[in-house]
Amino acid sequence: MSARILLVEDEPGLVLTLSDLLAAEGYTVESAGDGPTGLARAMNEDFDLVLLDVMLPGKNGFEVCRELRQHGKDVAILMLTAKSQLTDRVVGLKLGADDYLVKPFEPPELLARVEALLRRVKKDRRTRVVTYQFGNVDVDFETGEVKKDTAPVSLAGKELELLRYLVDHRGNVVSRDELLEAVWEYQPGVSSRTIDVHVAWLRQKLEDNPQNPRFIHTVRGVGYRFAG
Ligand code: CA
């Protein structure tokens, strides 16, 4: 089935050009000409990818992106930024965009990004779990509800994200560098020590014997591996 793309862009000429370009590649393309319409359609319809311009009437692309993520919408978002300033890109990515493209861009560049992003999203969707059970622990990653022996366990946001990453990559060794990038997004002040502390907390809360963990294993000199 061809991917459905929502193009949120207010410049009619660009809407036409990009729609034609993407349609010629076999994508189904719909468009919205302002921020609020784009947000509503992306929220309520099932798109695989949103091409989101930054400068939009009504609500800019950053706001649209942030609101989508705040509402838990995990559609792929490729921001189209007019400026090449680093701050613009960083803001977009921080707000939850998956990638960005600086205008003006060449059609092949756009197509390559769209294709790469759709491939990535498809892969993520295949591997990411929503609920997971190991030992006597039940986790719902969507609601953040965690239970051990049916008693609720409270995990902080980063603990839950860390657990999710480990579970998504269960059986594989996950390096501290990878965790710094994927879970902490290289936030300033975060070091591999931060990761070790969070792992210790997770073990304390979830393992029967935190000193001798059954699920969250340390791989010496590398990182961690989830077995379960
Ligand atoms: Ca615009």
PDB file of C-alpha atoms and ligand atoms in Angstrom:
ATOM      1  CA  MET A   1       0.000   0.000   0.000  1.00  0.00           C
ATOM      2  CA  SER A   2       1.346   3.413  -0.861  1.00  0.00           C
ATOM      3  CA  ALA A   3       2.252   5.749   1.959  1.00  0.00           C
ATOM      4  CA  ARG A   4      -0.086   8.642   2.754  1.00  0.00           C
ATOM      5  CA  ILE A   5       1.588  11.992   3.085  1.00  0.00           C
ATOM      6  CA  LEU A   6       0.118  15.200   4.455  1.00  0.00           C
ATOM      7  CA  LEU A   7       1.745  18.310   3.075  1.00  0.00           C
ATOM      8  CA  VAL A   8       1.243  21.340   5.314  1.00  0.00           C
ATOM      9  CA  GLU A   9       2.367  24.295   3.244  1.00  0.00           C
ATOM     10  CA  ASP A  10       0.800  27.659   2.480  1.00  0.00           C
ATOM     11  CA  GLU A  11       2.569  28.514  -0.748  1.00  0.00           C
ATOM     12  CA  PRO A  12       0.255  27.315  -3.557  1.00  0.00           C
ATOM     13  CA  GLY A  13       3.064  26.951  -6.106  1.00  0.00           C
ATOM     14  CA  LEU A  14       5.069  24.744  -3.797  1.00  0.00           C
ATOM     15  CA  VAL A  15       2.017  22.688  -2.846  1.00  0.00           C
ATOM     16  CA  LEU A  16       1.438  21.957  -6.519  1.00  0.00           C
ATOM     17  CA  THR A  17       5.057  21.127  -7.298  1.00  0.00           C
ATOM     18  CA  LEU A  18       5.574  18.915  -4.266  1.00  0.00           C
ATOM     19  CA  SER A  19       2.232  17.143  -4.645  1.00  0.00           C
ATOM     20  CA  ASP A  20       3.043  16.283  -8.248  1.00  0.00           C
ATOM     21  CA  LEU A  21       6.516  15.178  -7.360  1.00  0.00           C
ATOM     22  CA  LEU A  22       5.374  12.875  -4.559  1.00  0.00           C
ATOM     23  CA  ALA A  23       2.375  11.555  -6.476  1.00  0.00           C
ATOM     24  CA  ALA A  24       4.675  10.637  -9.370  1.00  0.00           C
ATOM     25  CA  GLU A  25       6.578   8.434  -6.901  1.00  0.00           C
ATOM     26  CA  GLY A  26       3.369   6.646  -6.004  1.00  0.00           C
ATOM     27  CA  TYR A  27       2.595   8.402  -2.727  1.00  0.00           C
ATOM     28  CA  THR A  28      -0.898   9.524  -1.831  1.00  0.00           C
ATOM     29  CA  VAL A  29      -0.639  13.231  -1.079  1.00  0.00           C
ATOM     30  CA  GLU A  30      -3.094  15.506   0.680  1.00  0.00           C
ATOM     31  CA  SER A  31      -2.469  19.076   1.639  1.00  0.00           C
ATOM     32  CA  ALA A  32      -3.394  21.678   4.219  1.00  0.00           C
ATOM     33  CA  GLY A  33      -2.692  25.371   3.725  1.00  0.00           C
ATOM     34  CA  ASP A  34      -2.425  26.586   7.306  1.00  0.00           C
ATOM     35  CA  GLY A  35      -1.289  25.440  10.743  1.00  0.00           C
ATOM     36  CA  PRO A  36      -4.643  24.731  12.427  1.00  0.00           C
ATOM     37  CA  THR A  37      -5.965  22.736   9.461  1.00  0.00           C
ATOM     38  CA  GLY A  38      -2.712  20.817   9.214  1.00  0.00           C
ATOM     39  CA  LEU A  39      -2.803  20.018  12.926  1.00  0.00           C
ATOM     40  CA  ALA A  40      -6.421  18.874  12.829  1.00  0.00           C
ATOM     41  CA  ARG A  41      -5.904  16.637   9.823  1.00  0.00           C
ATOM     42  CA  ALA A  42      -2.663  15.140  11.142  1.00  0.00           C
ATOM     43  CA  MET A  43      -4.366  14.466  14.496  1.00  0.00           C
ATOM     44  CA  ASN A  44      -7.538  12.935  13.179  1.00  0.00           C
ATOM     45  CA  GLU A  45      -6.436  11.125  10.061  1.00  0.00           C
ATOM     46  CA  ASP A  46      -4.014   8.342   9.514  1.00  0.00           C
ATOM     47  CA  PHE A  47      -0.974   9.649   7.667  1.00  0.00           C
ATOM     48  CA  ASP A  48       2.394   7.945   7.436  1.00  0.00           C
ATOM     49  CA  LEU A  49       4.298  11.185   7.119  1.00  0.00           C
ATOM     50  CA  VAL A  50       3.700  14.895   7.585  1.00  0.00           C
ATOM     51  CA  LEU A  51       5.729  17.351   5.524  1.00  0.00           C
ATOM     52  CA  LEU A  52       5.529  20.389   7.719  1.00  0.00           C
ATOM     53  CA  ASP A  53       6.495  23.899   6.711  1.00  0.00           C
ATOM     54  CA  VAL A  54       7.681  26.159   9.535  1.00  0.00           C
ATOM     55  CA  MET A  55       6.235  29.494   8.399  1.00  0.00           C
ATOM     56  CA  LEU A  56       2.495  28.924   8.260  1.00  0.00           C
ATOM     57  CA  PRO A  57      -0.557  31.091   8.850  1.00  0.00           C
ATOM     58  CA  GLY A  58      -2.540  30.485  12.035  1.00  0.00           C
ATOM     59  CA  LYS A  59      -0.004  28.336  13.815  1.00  0.00           C
ATOM     60  CA  ASN A  60       3.593  27.786  12.825  1.00  0.00           C
ATOM     61  CA  GLY A  61       5.140  24.415  12.068  1.00  0.00           C
ATOM     62  CA  PHE A  62       6.958  24.217  15.387  1.00  0.00           C
ATOM     63  CA  GLU A  63       3.694  24.628  17.283  1.00  0.00           C
ATOM     64  CA  VAL A  64       1.954  22.071  15.101  1.00  0.00           C
ATOM     65  CA  CYS A  65       4.790  19.624  15.665  1.00  0.00           C
ATOM     66  CA  ARG A  66       4.805  20.161  19.408  1.00  0.00           C
ATOM     67  CA  GLU A  67       1.045  19.749  19.731  1.00  0.00           C
ATOM     68  CA  LEU A  68       1.053  16.554  17.704  1.00  0.00           C
ATOM     69  CA  ARG A  69       3.692  15.030  19.963  1.00  0.00           C
ATOM     70  CA  GLN A  70       1.991  16.309  23.110  1.00  0.00           C
ATOM     71  CA  HIS A  71      -1.103  14.445  22.017  1.00  0.00           C
ATOM     72  CA  GLY A  72       0.933  11.305  21.532  1.00  0.00           C
ATOM     73  CA  LYS A  73       0.689  11.319  17.738  1.00  0.00           C
ATOM     74  CA  ASP A  74       3.759   9.474  16.527  1.00  0.00           C
ATOM     75  CA  VAL A  75       3.407  10.118  12.794  1.00  0.00           C
ATOM     76  CA  ALA A  76       6.720  10.797  11.022  1.00  0.00           C
ATOM     77  CA  ILE A  77       7.385  14.525  10.685  1.00  0.00           C
ATOM     78  CA  LEU A  78       9.751  16.101   8.192  1.00  0.00           C
ATOM     79  CA  MET A  79      10.047  19.837   8.775  1.00  0.00           C
ATOM     80  CA  LEU A  80      10.635  22.193   5.881  1.00  0.00           C
ATOM     81  CA  THR A  81      12.616  25.099   7.257  1.00  0.00           C
ATOM     82  CA  ALA A  82      13.259  28.256   5.306  1.00  0.00           C
ATOM     83  CA  LYS A  83      16.314  29.174   7.279  1.00  0.00           C
ATOM     84  CA  SER A  84      19.466  27.204   7.551  1.00  0.00           C
ATOM     85  CA  GLN A  85      20.214  28.437  11.055  1.00  0.00           C
ATOM     86  CA  LEU A  86      21.151  25.695  13.400  1.00  0.00           C
ATOM     87  CA  THR A  87      18.666  26.931  16.028  1.00  0.00           C
ATOM     88  CA  ASP A  88      15.747  26.290  13.691  1.00  0.00           C
ATOM     89  CA  ARG A  89      16.796  22.722  13.080  1.00  0.00           C
ATOM     90  CA  VAL A  90      17.526  22.077  16.726  1.00  0.00           C
ATOM     91  CA  VAL A  91      14.171  23.511  17.803  1.00  0.00           C
ATOM     92  CA  GLY A  92      12.351  21.338  15.275  1.00  0.00           C
ATOM     93  CA  LEU A  93      14.094  18.167  16.330  1.00  0.00           C
ATOM     94  CA  LYS A  94      13.673  18.967  20.009  1.00  0.00           C
ATOM     95  CA  LEU A  95       9.943  19.398  19.512  1.00  0.00           C
ATOM     96  CA  GLY A  96       9.740  15.926  18.063  1.00  0.00           C
ATOM     97  CA  ALA A  97      10.318  16.297  14.329  1.00  0.00           C
ATOM     98  CA  ASP A  98      12.132  13.314  12.838  1.00  0.00           C
ATOM     99  CA  ASP A  99      14.108  15.223  10.266  1.00  0.00           C
ATOM    100  CA  TYR A 100      14.272  18.586   8.575  1.00  0.00           C
ATOM    101  CA  LEU A 101      15.034  19.897   5.130  1.00  0.00           C
ATOM    102  CA  VAL A 102      16.224  23.413   4.413  1.00  0.00           C
ATOM    103  CA  LYS A 103      14.478  25.345   1.655  1.00  0.00           C
ATOM    104  CA  PRO A 104      15.213  25.650  -1.174  1.00  0.00           C
ATOM    105  CA  PHE A 105      15.898  21.987  -1.789  1.00  0.00           C
ATOM    106  CA  GLU A 106      16.251  19.867  -4.896  1.00  0.00           C
ATOM    107  CA  PRO A 107      13.429  17.360  -5.593  1.00  0.00           C
ATOM    108  CA  PRO A 108      15.715  14.304  -5.393  1.00  0.00           C
ATOM    109  CA  GLU A 109      16.825  15.397  -1.935  1.00  0.00           C
ATOM    110  CA  LEU A 110      13.256  15.615  -0.711  1.00  0.00           C
ATOM    111  CA  LEU A 111      12.373  12.228  -2.164  1.00  0.00           C
ATOM    112  CA  ALA A 112      15.421  10.624  -0.599  1.00  0.00           C
ATOM    113  CA  ARG A 113      14.540  12.034   2.830  1.00  0.00           C
ATOM    114  CA  VAL A 114      10.904  11.015   2.551  1.00  0.00           C
ATOM    115  CA  GLU A 115      11.832   7.508   1.522  1.00  0.00           C
ATOM    116  CA  ALA A 116      14.431   7.137   4.288  1.00  0.00           C
ATOM    117  CA  LEU A 117      12.051   8.430   6.914  1.00  0.00           C
ATOM    118  CA  LEU A 118       9.198   6.160   5.870  1.00  0.00           C
ATOM    119  CA  ARG A 119      11.539   3.184   5.934  1.00  0.00           C
ATOM    120  CA  ARG A 120      12.745   4.116   9.410  1.00  0.00           C
ATOM    121  CA  VAL A 121       9.233   4.592  10.756  1.00  0.00           C
ATOM    122  CA  LYS A 122       8.112   1.275   9.353  1.00  0.00           C
ATOM    123  CA  LYS A 123      11.010  -0.464  11.035  1.00  0.00           C
ATOM    124  CA  ASP A 124      10.391   1.300  14.355  1.00  0.00           C
ATOM    125  CA  ARG A 125       6.724   0.410  14.286  1.00  0.00           C
ATOM    126  CA  ARG A 126       7.576  -3.208  13.719  1.00  0.00           C
ATOM    127  CA  THR A 127       9.934  -3.427  16.667  1.00  0.00           C
ATOM    128  CA  ARG A 128       8.425  -1.046  19.189  1.00  0.00           C
ATOM    129  CA  VAL A 129       6.230  -2.717  21.738  1.00  0.00           C
ATOM    130  CA  VAL A 130       3.310  -1.104  23.502  1.00  0.00           C
ATOM    131  CA  THR A 131       2.874  -3.488  26.398  1.00  0.00           C
ATOM    132  CA  TYR A 132       5.442  -5.878  27.703  1.00  0.00           C
ATOM    133  CA  GLN A 133       5.562  -8.479  30.411  1.00  0.00           C
ATOM    134  CA  PHE A 134       8.691  -9.948  31.957  1.00  0.00           C
ATOM    135  CA  GLY A 135       8.980 -11.953  35.134  1.00  0.00           C
ATOM    136  CA  ASN A 136       6.337 -10.550  37.459  1.00  0.00           C
ATOM    137  CA  VAL A 137       6.425  -7.109  35.849  1.00  0.00           C
ATOM    138  CA  ASP A 138       3.803  -5.673  33.484  1.00  0.00           C
ATOM    139  CA  VAL A 139       4.533  -2.490  31.555  1.00  0.00           C
ATOM    140  CA  ASP A 140       2.242  -0.386  29.420  1.00  0.00           C
ATOM    141  CA  PHE A 141       4.544   1.997  27.565  1.00  0.00           C
ATOM    142  CA  GLU A 142       1.668   4.068  26.215  1.00  0.00           C
ATOM    143  CA  THR A 143       0.055   4.886  29.540  1.00  0.00           C
ATOM    144  CA  GLY A 144       3.248   4.580  31.583  1.00  0.00           C
ATOM    145  CA  GLU A 145       1.568   2.113  33.954  1.00  0.00           C
ATOM    146  CA  VAL A 146       3.953  -0.355  35.501  1.00  0.00           C
ATOM    147  CA  LYS A 147       3.069  -3.148  37.894  1.00  0.00           C
ATOM    148  CA  LYS A 148       5.208  -5.576  39.813  1.00  0.00           C
ATOM    149  CA  ASP A 149       3.351  -8.485  41.397  1.00  0.00           C
ATOM    150  CA  THR A 150       0.209  -6.483  40.480  1.00  0.00           C
ATOM    151  CA  ALA A 151       1.303  -3.573  42.720  1.00  0.00           C
ATOM    152  CA  PRO A 152       1.787  -0.273  40.888  1.00  0.00           C
ATOM    153  CA  VAL A 153       5.372   0.899  40.432  1.00  0.00           C
ATOM    154  CA  SER A 154       6.111   4.520  39.693  1.00  0.00           C
ATOM    155  CA  LEU A 155       8.734   5.138  37.011  1.00  0.00           C
ATOM    156  CA  ALA A 156      10.015   8.587  36.100  1.00  0.00           C
ATOM    157  CA  GLY A 157       9.813   9.620  32.445  1.00  0.00           C
ATOM    158  CA  LYS A 158      13.428   8.849  31.652  1.00  0.00           C
ATOM    159  CA  GLU A 159      13.301   5.536  33.493  1.00  0.00           C
ATOM    160  CA  LEU A 160      10.352   4.519  31.350  1.00  0.00           C
ATOM    161  CA  GLU A 161      12.039   5.690  28.144  1.00  0.00           C
ATOM    162  CA  LEU A 162      15.199   3.853  29.080  1.00  0.00           C
ATOM    163  CA  LEU A 163      13.267   0.688  29.825  1.00  0.00           C
ATOM    164  CA  ARG A 164      11.431   0.991  26.545  1.00  0.00           C
ATOM    165  CA  TYR A 165      14.635   1.331  24.592  1.00  0.00           C
ATOM    166  CA  LEU A 166      16.158  -1.679  26.320  1.00  0.00           C
ATOM    167  CA  VAL A 167      13.016  -3.739  25.740  1.00  0.00           C
ATOM    168  CA  ASP A 168      12.784  -2.653  22.097  1.00  0.00           C
ATOM    169  CA  HIS A 169      16.356  -3.888  21.652  1.00  0.00           C
ATOM    170  CA  ARG A 170      16.037  -6.913  23.907  1.00  0.00           C
ATOM    171  CA  GLY A 171      18.660  -9.542  23.382  1.00  0.00           C
ATOM    172  CA  ASN A 172      21.093  -6.996  21.958  1.00  0.00           C
ATOM    173  CA  VAL A 173      23.846  -5.107  23.678  1.00  0.00           C
ATOM    174  CA  VAL A 174      22.981  -1.419  23.889  1.00  0.00           C
ATOM    175  CA  SER A 175      25.927   0.922  24.403  1.00  0.00           C
ATOM    176  CA  ARG A 176      25.897   3.903  26.714  1.00  0.00           C
ATOM    177  CA  ASP A 177      26.562   6.163  23.716  1.00  0.00           C
ATOM    178  CA  GLU A 178      23.475   4.808  22.005  1.00  0.00           C
ATOM    179  CA  LEU A 179      21.405   5.476  25.118  1.00  0.00           C
ATOM    180  CA  LEU A 180      22.786   8.985  25.458  1.00  0.00           C
ATOM    181  CA  GLU A 181      21.641   9.679  21.932  1.00  0.00           C
ATOM    182  CA  ALA A 182      18.333   7.827  21.871  1.00  0.00           C
ATOM    183  CA  VAL A 183      17.005   8.447  25.379  1.00  0.00           C
ATOM    184  CA  TRP A 184      18.735  11.633  26.501  1.00  0.00           C
ATOM    185  CA  GLU A 185      19.276  13.246  23.083  1.00  0.00           C
ATOM    186  CA  TYR A 186      22.655  14.493  24.237  1.00  0.00           C
ATOM    187  CA  GLN A 187      21.185  16.831  26.840  1.00  0.00           C
ATOM    188  CA  PRO A 188      23.870  18.937  28.429  1.00  0.00           C
ATOM    189  CA  GLY A 189      25.134  17.623  31.741  1.00  0.00           C
ATOM    190  CA  VAL A 190      24.074  14.071  30.993  1.00  0.00           C
ATOM    191  CA  SER A 191      26.886  11.549  31.146  1.00  0.00           C
ATOM    192  CA  SER A 192      27.189   7.804  31.100  1.00  0.00           C
ATOM    193  CA  ARG A 193      27.013   8.038  34.898  1.00  0.00           C
ATOM    194  CA  THR A 194      23.425   9.317  34.491  1.00  0.00           C
ATOM    195  CA  ILE A 195      22.603   6.160  32.578  1.00  0.00           C
ATOM    196  CA  ASP A 196      24.146   3.920  35.213  1.00  0.00           C
ATOM    197  CA  VAL A 197      22.144   5.670  37.920  1.00  0.00           C
ATOM    198  CA  HIS A 198      18.896   5.244  35.992  1.00  0.00           C
ATOM    199  CA  VAL A 199      19.672   1.585  35.381  1.00  0.00           C
ATOM    200  CA  ALA A 200      20.272   1.130  39.099  1.00  0.00           C
ATOM    201  CA  TRP A 201      16.888   2.727  39.826  1.00  0.00           C
ATOM    202  CA  LEU A 202      15.154   0.490  37.306  1.00  0.00           C
ATOM    203  CA  ARG A 203      16.733  -2.580  38.855  1.00  0.00           C
ATOM    204  CA  GLN A 204      15.767  -1.406  42.323  1.00  0.00           C
ATOM    205  CA  LYS A 205      12.165  -0.991  41.250  1.00  0.00           C
ATOM    206  CA  LEU A 206      11.735  -3.954  38.938  1.00  0.00           C
ATOM    207  CA  GLU A 207      14.180  -6.712  39.738  1.00  0.00           C
ATOM    208  CA  ASP A 208      13.591  -9.212  42.548  1.00  0.00           C
ATOM    209  CA  ASN A 209      17.280  -9.098  43.343  1.00  0.00           C
ATOM    210  CA  PRO A 210      18.751  -5.799  42.109  1.00  0.00           C
ATOM    211  CA  GLN A 211      22.297  -6.913  43.020  1.00  0.00           C
ATOM    212  CA  ASN A 212      21.966  -9.912  40.775  1.00  0.00           C
ATOM    213  CA  PRO A 213      19.627  -8.737  38.005  1.00  0.00           C
ATOM    214  CA  ARG A 214      17.736 -11.243  35.949  1.00  0.00           C
ATOM    215  CA  PHE A 215      16.593  -8.848  33.204  1.00  0.00           C
ATOM    216  CA  ILE A 216      18.774  -5.762  32.963  1.00  0.00           C
ATOM    217  CA  HIS A 217      22.296  -7.082  32.537  1.00  0.00           C
ATOM    218  CA  THR A 218      25.496  -5.078  32.540  1.00  0.00           C
ATOM    219  CA  VAL A 219      27.820  -5.798  29.645  1.00  0.00           C
ATOM    220  CA  ARG A 220      31.179  -4.782  31.015  1.00  0.00           C
ATOM    221  CA  GLY A 221      32.880  -1.934  29.225  1.00  0.00           C
ATOM    222  CA  VAL A 222      30.025  -1.548  26.744  1.00  0.00           C
ATOM    223  CA  GLY A 223      26.585  -0.991  28.175  1.00  0.00           C
ATOM    224  CA  TYR A 224      23.509  -3.025  28.918  1.00  0.00           C
ATOM    225  CA  ARG A 225      21.459  -5.873  27.591  1.00  0.00           C
ATOM    226  CA  PHE A 226      17.845  -6.660  28.359  1.00  0.00           C
ATOM    227  CA  ALA A 227      17.037 -10.344  28.644  1.00  0.00           C
ATOM    228  CA  GLY A 228      13.388 -11.225  29.006  1.00  0.00           C
TER     229      GLY A 228
HETATM  230 CA    CA B   1       5.303  28.917   4.364  1.00  0.00          CA
END
